[in-house]
PDB file of C-alpha atoms in Angstrom:
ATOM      1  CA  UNK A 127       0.000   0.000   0.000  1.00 56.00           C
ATOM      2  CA  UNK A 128       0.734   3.847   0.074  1.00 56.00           C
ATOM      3  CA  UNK A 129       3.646   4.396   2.255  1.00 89.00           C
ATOM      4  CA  UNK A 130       4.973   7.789   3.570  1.00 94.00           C
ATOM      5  CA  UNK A 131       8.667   7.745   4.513  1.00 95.00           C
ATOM      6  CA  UNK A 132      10.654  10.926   6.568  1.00 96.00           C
ATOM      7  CA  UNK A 133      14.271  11.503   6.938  1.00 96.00           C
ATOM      8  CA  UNK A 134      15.634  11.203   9.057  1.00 97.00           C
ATOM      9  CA  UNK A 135      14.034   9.732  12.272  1.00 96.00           C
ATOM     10  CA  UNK A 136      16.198  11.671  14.795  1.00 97.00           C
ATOM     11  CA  UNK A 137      18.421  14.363  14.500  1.00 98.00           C
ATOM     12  CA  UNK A 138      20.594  16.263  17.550  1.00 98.00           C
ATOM     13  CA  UNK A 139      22.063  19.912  16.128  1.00 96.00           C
ATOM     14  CA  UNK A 140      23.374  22.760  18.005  1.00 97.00           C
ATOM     15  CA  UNK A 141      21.716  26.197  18.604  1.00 97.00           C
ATOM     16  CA  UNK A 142      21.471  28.465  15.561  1.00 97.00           C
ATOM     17  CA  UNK A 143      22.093  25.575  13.239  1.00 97.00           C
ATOM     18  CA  UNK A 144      19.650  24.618  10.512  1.00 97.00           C
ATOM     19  CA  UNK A 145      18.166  21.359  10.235  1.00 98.00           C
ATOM     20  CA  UNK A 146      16.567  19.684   6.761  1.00 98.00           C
ATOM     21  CA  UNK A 147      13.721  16.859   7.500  1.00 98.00           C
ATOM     22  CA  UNK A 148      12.180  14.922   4.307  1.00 97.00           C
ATOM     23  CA  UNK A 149       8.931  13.263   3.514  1.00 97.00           C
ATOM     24  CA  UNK A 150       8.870  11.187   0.824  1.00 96.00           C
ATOM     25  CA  UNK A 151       5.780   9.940  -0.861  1.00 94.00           C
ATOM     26  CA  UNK A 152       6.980   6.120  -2.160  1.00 92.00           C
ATOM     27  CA  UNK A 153       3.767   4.691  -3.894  1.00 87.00           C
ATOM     28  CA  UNK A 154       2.090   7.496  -5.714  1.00 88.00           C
ATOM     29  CA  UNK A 155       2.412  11.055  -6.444  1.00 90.00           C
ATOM     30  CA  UNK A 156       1.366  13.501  -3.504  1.00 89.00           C
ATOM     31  CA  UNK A 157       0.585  17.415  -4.541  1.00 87.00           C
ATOM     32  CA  UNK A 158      -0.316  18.244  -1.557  1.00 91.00           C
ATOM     33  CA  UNK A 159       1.708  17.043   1.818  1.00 94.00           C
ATOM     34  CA  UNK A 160       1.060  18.152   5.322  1.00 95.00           C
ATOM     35  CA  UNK A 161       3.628  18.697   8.306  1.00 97.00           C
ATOM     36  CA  UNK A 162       2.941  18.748  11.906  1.00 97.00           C
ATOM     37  CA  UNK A 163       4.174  19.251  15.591  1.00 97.00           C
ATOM     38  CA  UNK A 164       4.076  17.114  18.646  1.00 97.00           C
ATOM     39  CA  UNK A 165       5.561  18.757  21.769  1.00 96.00           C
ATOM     40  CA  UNK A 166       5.501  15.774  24.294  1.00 93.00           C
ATOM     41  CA  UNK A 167       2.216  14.676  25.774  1.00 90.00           C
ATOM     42  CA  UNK A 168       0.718  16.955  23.428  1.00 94.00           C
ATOM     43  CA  UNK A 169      -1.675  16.343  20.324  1.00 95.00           C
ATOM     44  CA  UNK A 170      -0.322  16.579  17.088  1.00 96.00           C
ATOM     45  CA  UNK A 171      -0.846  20.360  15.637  1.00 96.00           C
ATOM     46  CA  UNK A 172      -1.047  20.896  12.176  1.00 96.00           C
ATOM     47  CA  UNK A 173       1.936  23.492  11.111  1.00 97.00           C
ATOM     48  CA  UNK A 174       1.787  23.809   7.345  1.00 96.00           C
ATOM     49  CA  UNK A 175       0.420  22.562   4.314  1.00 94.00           C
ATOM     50  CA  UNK A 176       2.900  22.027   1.363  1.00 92.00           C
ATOM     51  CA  UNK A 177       1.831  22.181  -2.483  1.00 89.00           C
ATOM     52  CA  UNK A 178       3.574  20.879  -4.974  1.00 88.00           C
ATOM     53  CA  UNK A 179       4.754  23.886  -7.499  1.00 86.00           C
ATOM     54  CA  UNK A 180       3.553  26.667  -4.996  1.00 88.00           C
ATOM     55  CA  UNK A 181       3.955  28.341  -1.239  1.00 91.00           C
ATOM     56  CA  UNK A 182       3.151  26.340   1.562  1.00 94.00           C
ATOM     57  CA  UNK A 183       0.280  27.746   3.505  1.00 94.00           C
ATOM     58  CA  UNK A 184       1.499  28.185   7.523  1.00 96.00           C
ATOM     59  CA  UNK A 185      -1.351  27.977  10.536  1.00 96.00           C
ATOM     60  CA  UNK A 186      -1.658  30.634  12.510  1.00 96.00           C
ATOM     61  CA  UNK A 187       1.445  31.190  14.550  1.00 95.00           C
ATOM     62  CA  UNK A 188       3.929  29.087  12.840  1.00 96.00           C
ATOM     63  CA  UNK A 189       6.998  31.760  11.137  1.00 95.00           C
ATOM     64  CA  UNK A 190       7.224  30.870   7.642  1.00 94.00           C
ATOM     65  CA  UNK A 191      11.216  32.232   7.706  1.00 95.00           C
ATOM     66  CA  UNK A 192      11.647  29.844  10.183  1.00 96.00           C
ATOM     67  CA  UNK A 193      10.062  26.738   9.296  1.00 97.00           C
ATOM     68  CA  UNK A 194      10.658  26.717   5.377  1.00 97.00           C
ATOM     69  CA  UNK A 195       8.883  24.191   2.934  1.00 95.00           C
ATOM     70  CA  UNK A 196       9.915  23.403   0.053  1.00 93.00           C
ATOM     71  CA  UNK A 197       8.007  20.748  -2.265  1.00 92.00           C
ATOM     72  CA  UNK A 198       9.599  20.522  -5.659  1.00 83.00           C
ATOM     73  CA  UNK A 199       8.225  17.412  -6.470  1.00 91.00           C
ATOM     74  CA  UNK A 200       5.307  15.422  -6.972  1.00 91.00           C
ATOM     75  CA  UNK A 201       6.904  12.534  -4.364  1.00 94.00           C
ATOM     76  CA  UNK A 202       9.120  15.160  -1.748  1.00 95.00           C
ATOM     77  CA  UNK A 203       8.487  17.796   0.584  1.00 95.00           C
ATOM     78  CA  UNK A 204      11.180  19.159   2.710  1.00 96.00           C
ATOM     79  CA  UNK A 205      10.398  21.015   6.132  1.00 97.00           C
ATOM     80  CA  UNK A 206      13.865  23.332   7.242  1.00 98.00           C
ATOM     81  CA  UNK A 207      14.093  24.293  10.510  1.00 98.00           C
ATOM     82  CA  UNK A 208      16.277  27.376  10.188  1.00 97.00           C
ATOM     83  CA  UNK A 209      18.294  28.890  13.214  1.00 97.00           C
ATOM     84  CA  UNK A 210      17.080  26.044  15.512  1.00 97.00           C
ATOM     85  CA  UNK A 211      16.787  26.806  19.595  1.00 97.00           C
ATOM     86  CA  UNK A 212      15.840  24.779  21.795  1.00 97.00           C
ATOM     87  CA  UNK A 213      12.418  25.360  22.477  1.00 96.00           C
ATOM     88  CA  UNK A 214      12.001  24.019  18.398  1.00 97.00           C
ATOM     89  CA  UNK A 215      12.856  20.385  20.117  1.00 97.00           C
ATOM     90  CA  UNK A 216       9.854  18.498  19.365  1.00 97.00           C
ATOM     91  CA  UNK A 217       8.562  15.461  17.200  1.00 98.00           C
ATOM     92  CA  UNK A 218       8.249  16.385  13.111  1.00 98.00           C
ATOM     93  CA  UNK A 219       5.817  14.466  11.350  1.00 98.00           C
ATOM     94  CA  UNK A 220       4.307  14.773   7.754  1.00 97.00           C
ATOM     95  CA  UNK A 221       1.188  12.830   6.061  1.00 95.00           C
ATOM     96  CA  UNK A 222       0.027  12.902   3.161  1.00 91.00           C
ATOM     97  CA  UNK A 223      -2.698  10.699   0.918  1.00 84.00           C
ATOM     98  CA  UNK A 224      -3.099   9.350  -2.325  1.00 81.00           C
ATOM     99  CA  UNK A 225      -5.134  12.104  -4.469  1.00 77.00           C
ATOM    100  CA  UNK A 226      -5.965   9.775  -7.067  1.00 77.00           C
ATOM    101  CA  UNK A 227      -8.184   7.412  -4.729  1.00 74.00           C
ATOM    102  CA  UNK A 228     -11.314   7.971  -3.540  1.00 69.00           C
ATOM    103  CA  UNK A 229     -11.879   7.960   0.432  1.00 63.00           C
ATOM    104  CA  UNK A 230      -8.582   6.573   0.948  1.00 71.00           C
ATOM    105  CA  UNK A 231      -6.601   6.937   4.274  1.00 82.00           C
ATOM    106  CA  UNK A 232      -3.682   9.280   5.061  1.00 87.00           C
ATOM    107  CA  UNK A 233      -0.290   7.877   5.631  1.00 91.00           C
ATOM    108  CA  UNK A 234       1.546   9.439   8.287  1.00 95.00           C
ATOM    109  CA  UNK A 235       5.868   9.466   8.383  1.00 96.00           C
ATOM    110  CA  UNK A 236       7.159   8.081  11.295  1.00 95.00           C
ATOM    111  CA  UNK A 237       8.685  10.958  12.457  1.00 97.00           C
ATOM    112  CA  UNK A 238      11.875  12.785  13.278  1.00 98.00           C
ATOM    113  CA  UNK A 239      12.743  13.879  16.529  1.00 97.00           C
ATOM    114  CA  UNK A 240      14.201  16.978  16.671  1.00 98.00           C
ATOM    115  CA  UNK A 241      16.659  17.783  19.585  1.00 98.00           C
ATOM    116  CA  UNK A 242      18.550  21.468  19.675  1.00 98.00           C
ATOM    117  CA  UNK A 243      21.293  21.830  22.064  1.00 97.00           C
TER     118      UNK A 243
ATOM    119  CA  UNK B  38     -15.489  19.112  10.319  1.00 67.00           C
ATOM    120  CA  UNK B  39     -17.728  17.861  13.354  1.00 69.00           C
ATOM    121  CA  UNK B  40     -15.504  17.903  16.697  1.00 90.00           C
ATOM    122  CA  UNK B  41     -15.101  14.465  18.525  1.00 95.00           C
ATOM    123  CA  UNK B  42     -15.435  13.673  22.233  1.00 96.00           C
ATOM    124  CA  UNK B  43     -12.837  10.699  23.629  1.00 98.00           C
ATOM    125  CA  UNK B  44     -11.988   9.900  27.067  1.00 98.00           C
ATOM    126  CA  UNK B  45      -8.548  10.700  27.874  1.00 97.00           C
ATOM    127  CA  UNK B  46      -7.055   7.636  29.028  1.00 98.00           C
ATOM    128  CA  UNK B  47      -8.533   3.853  29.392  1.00 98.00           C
ATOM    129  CA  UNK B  48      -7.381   0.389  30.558  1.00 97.00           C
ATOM    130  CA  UNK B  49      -7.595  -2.548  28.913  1.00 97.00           C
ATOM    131  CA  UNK B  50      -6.618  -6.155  30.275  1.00 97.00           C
ATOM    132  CA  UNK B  51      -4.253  -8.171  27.610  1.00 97.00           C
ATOM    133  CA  UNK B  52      -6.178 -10.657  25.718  1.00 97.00           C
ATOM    134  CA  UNK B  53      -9.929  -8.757  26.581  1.00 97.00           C
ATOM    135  CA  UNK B  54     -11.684  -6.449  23.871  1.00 98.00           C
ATOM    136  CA  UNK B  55     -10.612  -2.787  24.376  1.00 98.00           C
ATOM    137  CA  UNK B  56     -13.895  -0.587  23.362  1.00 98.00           C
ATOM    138  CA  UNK B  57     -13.153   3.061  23.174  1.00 98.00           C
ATOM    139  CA  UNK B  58     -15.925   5.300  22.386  1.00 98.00           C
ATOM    140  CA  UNK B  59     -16.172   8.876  20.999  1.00 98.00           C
ATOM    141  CA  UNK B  60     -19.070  11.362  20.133  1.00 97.00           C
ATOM    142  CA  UNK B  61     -19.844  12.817  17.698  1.00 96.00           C
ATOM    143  CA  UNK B  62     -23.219  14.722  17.928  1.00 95.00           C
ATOM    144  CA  UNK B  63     -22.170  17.055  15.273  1.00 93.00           C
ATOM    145  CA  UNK B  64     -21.637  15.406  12.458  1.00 94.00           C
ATOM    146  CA  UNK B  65     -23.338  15.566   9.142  1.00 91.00           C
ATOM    147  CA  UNK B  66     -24.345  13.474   6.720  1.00 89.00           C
ATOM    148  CA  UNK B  67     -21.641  13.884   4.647  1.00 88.00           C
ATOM    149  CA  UNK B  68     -18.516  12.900   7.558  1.00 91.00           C
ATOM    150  CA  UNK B  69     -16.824  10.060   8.041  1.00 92.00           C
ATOM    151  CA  UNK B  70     -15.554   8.733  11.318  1.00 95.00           C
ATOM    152  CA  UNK B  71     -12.158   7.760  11.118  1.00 94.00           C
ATOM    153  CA  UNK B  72     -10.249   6.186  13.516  1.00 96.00           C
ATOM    154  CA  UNK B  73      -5.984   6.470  14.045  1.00 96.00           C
ATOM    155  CA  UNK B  74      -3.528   5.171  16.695  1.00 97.00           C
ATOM    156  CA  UNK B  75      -0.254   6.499  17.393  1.00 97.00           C
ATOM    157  CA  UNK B  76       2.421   4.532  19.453  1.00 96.00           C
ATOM    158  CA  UNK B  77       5.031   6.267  21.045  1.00 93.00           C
ATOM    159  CA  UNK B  78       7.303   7.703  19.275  1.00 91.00           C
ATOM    160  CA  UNK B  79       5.585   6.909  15.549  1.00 94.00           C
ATOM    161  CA  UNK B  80       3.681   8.214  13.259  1.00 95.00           C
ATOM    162  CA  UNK B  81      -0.304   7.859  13.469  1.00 96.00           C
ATOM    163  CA  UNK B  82      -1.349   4.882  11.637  1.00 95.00           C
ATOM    164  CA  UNK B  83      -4.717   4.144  10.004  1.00 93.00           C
ATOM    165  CA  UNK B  84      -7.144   1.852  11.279  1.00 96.00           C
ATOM    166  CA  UNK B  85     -10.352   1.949   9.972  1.00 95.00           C
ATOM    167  CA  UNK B  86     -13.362   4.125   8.894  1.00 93.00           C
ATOM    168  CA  UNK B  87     -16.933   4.178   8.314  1.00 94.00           C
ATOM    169  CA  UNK B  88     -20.003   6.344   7.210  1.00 94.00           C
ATOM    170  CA  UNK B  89     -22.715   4.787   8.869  1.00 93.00           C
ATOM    171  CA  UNK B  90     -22.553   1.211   8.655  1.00 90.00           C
ATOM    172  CA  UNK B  91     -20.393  -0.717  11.360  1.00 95.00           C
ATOM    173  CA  UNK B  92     -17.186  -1.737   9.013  1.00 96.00           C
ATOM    174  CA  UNK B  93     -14.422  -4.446  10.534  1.00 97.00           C
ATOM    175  CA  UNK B  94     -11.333  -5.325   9.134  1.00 96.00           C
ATOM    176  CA  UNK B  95      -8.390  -7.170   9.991  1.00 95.00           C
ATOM    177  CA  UNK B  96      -7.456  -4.712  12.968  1.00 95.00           C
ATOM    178  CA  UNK B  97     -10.397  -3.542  14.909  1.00 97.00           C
ATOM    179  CA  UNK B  98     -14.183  -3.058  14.437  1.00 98.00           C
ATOM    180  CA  UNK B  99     -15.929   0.168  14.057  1.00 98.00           C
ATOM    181  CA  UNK B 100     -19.639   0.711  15.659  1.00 98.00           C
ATOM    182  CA  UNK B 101     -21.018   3.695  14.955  1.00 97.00           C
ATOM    183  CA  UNK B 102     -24.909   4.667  16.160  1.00 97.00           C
ATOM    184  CA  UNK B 103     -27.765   4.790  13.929  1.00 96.00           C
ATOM    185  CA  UNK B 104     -28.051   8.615  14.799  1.00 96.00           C
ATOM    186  CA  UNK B 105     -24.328   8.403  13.982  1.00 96.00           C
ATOM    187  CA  UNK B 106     -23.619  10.760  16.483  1.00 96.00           C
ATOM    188  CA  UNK B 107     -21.163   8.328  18.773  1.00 97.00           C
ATOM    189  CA  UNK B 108     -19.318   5.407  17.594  1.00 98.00           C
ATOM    190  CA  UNK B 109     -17.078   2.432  19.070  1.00 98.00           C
ATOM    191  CA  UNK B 110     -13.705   1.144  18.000  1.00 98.00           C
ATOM    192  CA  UNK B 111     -13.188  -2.290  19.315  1.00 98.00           C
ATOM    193  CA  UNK B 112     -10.033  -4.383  19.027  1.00 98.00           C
ATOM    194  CA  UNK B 113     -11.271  -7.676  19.845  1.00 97.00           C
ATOM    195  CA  UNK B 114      -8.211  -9.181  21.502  1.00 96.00           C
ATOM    196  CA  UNK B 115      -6.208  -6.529  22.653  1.00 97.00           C
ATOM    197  CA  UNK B 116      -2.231  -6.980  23.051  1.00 97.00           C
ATOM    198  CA  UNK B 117       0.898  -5.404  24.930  1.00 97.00           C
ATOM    199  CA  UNK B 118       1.620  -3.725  21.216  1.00 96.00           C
ATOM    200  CA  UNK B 119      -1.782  -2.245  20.684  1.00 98.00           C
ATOM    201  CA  UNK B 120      -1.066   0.419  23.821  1.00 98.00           C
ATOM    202  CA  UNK B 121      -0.987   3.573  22.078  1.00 98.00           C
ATOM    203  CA  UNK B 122      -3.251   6.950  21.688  1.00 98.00           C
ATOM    204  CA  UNK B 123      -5.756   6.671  19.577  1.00 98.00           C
ATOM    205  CA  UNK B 124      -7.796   9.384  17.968  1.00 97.00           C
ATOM    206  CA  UNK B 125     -11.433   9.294  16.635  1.00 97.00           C
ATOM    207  CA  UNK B 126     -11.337  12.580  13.838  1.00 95.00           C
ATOM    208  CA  UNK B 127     -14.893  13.204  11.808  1.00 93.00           C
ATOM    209  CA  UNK B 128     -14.406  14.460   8.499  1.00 88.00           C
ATOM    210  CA  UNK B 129     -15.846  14.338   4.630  1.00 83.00           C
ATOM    211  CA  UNK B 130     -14.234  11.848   2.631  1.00 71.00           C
ATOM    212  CA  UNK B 131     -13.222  13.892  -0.471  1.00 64.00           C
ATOM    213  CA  UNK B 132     -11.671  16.666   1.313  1.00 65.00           C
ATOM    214  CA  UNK B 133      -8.297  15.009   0.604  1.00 65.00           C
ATOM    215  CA  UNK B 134      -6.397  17.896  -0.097  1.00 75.00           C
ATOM    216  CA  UNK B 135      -7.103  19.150   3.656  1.00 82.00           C
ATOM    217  CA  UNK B 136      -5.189  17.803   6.666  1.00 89.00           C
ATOM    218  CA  UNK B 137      -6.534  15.831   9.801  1.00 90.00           C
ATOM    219  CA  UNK B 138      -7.165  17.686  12.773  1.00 91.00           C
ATOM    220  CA  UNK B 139      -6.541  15.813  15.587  1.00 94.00           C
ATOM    221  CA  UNK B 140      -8.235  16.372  19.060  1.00 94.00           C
ATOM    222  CA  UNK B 141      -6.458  14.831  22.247  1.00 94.00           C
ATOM    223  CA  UNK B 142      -7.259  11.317  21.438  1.00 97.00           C
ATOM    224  CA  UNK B 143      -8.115   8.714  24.321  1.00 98.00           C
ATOM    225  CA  UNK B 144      -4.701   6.782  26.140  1.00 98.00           C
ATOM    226  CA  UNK B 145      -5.741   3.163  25.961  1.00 98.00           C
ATOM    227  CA  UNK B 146      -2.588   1.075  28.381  1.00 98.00           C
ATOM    228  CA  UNK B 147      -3.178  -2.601  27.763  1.00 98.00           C
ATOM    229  CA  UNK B 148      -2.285  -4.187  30.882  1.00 97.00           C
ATOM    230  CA  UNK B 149      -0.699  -7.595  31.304  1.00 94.00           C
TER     231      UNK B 149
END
């Protein structure tokens, strides 16, 4: 079936540093992919929606110059966490679903755990 | 899309059904209930959904109300492996180029 795969599943980087995480559509061709935030014990919260060709659209909240998306392809969306500090630590995870079926499910990453020291 | 009600935590014995409920006396009669789980540290994974029939498959069961406005997920023999969060999110089917908004979910700890 549709899988989603992210890149990488943990990464530790020092303050100010920039950090890339990927999402990776393997089975079919995703326009549109979606990345969210899990602080811990927390819910996940939605922080952008990538499109394929054009801007992501950011939530309410979330700094576009910080967290940039880029998603120049059909099957990859890239989330960059730019000038990373601490309180960015948290759990990255990006879903997407297959536009060419009907009703289907969304497939989820398994995540990448971001730790800023 | 209609906003779901879970209980935020719930014990299950290993080897008994786990039943976790959720309301949803919004919903219209275009939503689906869908149902996700997300072990620690993971991604949320899939597990079933439904419109107004009761749907199984080879992971859990789904129950949903005639009036549709509450439903029941039931793994039938619950293991060590299926303690997770899982999340009960109402939404119409062929919104797919709109994300899943995902409420607090209900902490099900399957107990040996």
């Amino acid at each position: 079936g549709a899988v989603v795969s992210q890149h990488p599943s943990w990464v530790i980087c020092k303050s100010g540093t920039s950090v890339k995480i990927e999402c990776r559509s393997l089975d079919f061709q995703a326009t549109t992919m979606f990345w969210y935030r899990q602080f811990p014990k927390q819910s996940l919260m939605l922080m952008a929606t990538s499109n394929e060709g054009s801007k992501a659209t950011y939530e309410q909240g979330v700094e576009k110059d910080k967290f940039l998306i880029n998603h120049a392809s059909l099957t990859l969306s890239t989330l960059t966490v730019t000038s990373a500090h601490p309180e960015d630590s948290s759990f990255y995870i990006c879903s997407a679903r297959d536009p060419n079926i009907m009703n289907t499910e969304a497939f989820f990453g398994q995540g990448t755990r971001l730790t800023v020291v | 899309d209609a906003k779901t009600t879970q209980p935020p935590s719930m014990d299950c014995a290993e080897g008994r059904a786990a039943n976790l409920p959720c309301n949803h006396s919004t919903i219209s009669g275009n939503e689906y209930v869908y149902w996700y789980r997300q072990i620690h540290s993971q991604g949320p994974q899939y597990i079933i959904h439904g419109l107004k029939n009761n749907e199984t498959n080879e992971m859990a069961s789904l129950i949903i109300t005639e009036d549709r406005k509450s439903s029941t997920l039931i793994l039938p023999h619950a293991t060590l492996r299926d303690t997770a969060v899982y999340y009960c999110i109402v939404r119409v089917a062929y919104k797919r180029n709109t994300p899943l908004v995902f409420g607090k979910g209900t902490r099900l700890s399957v107990i040996a």
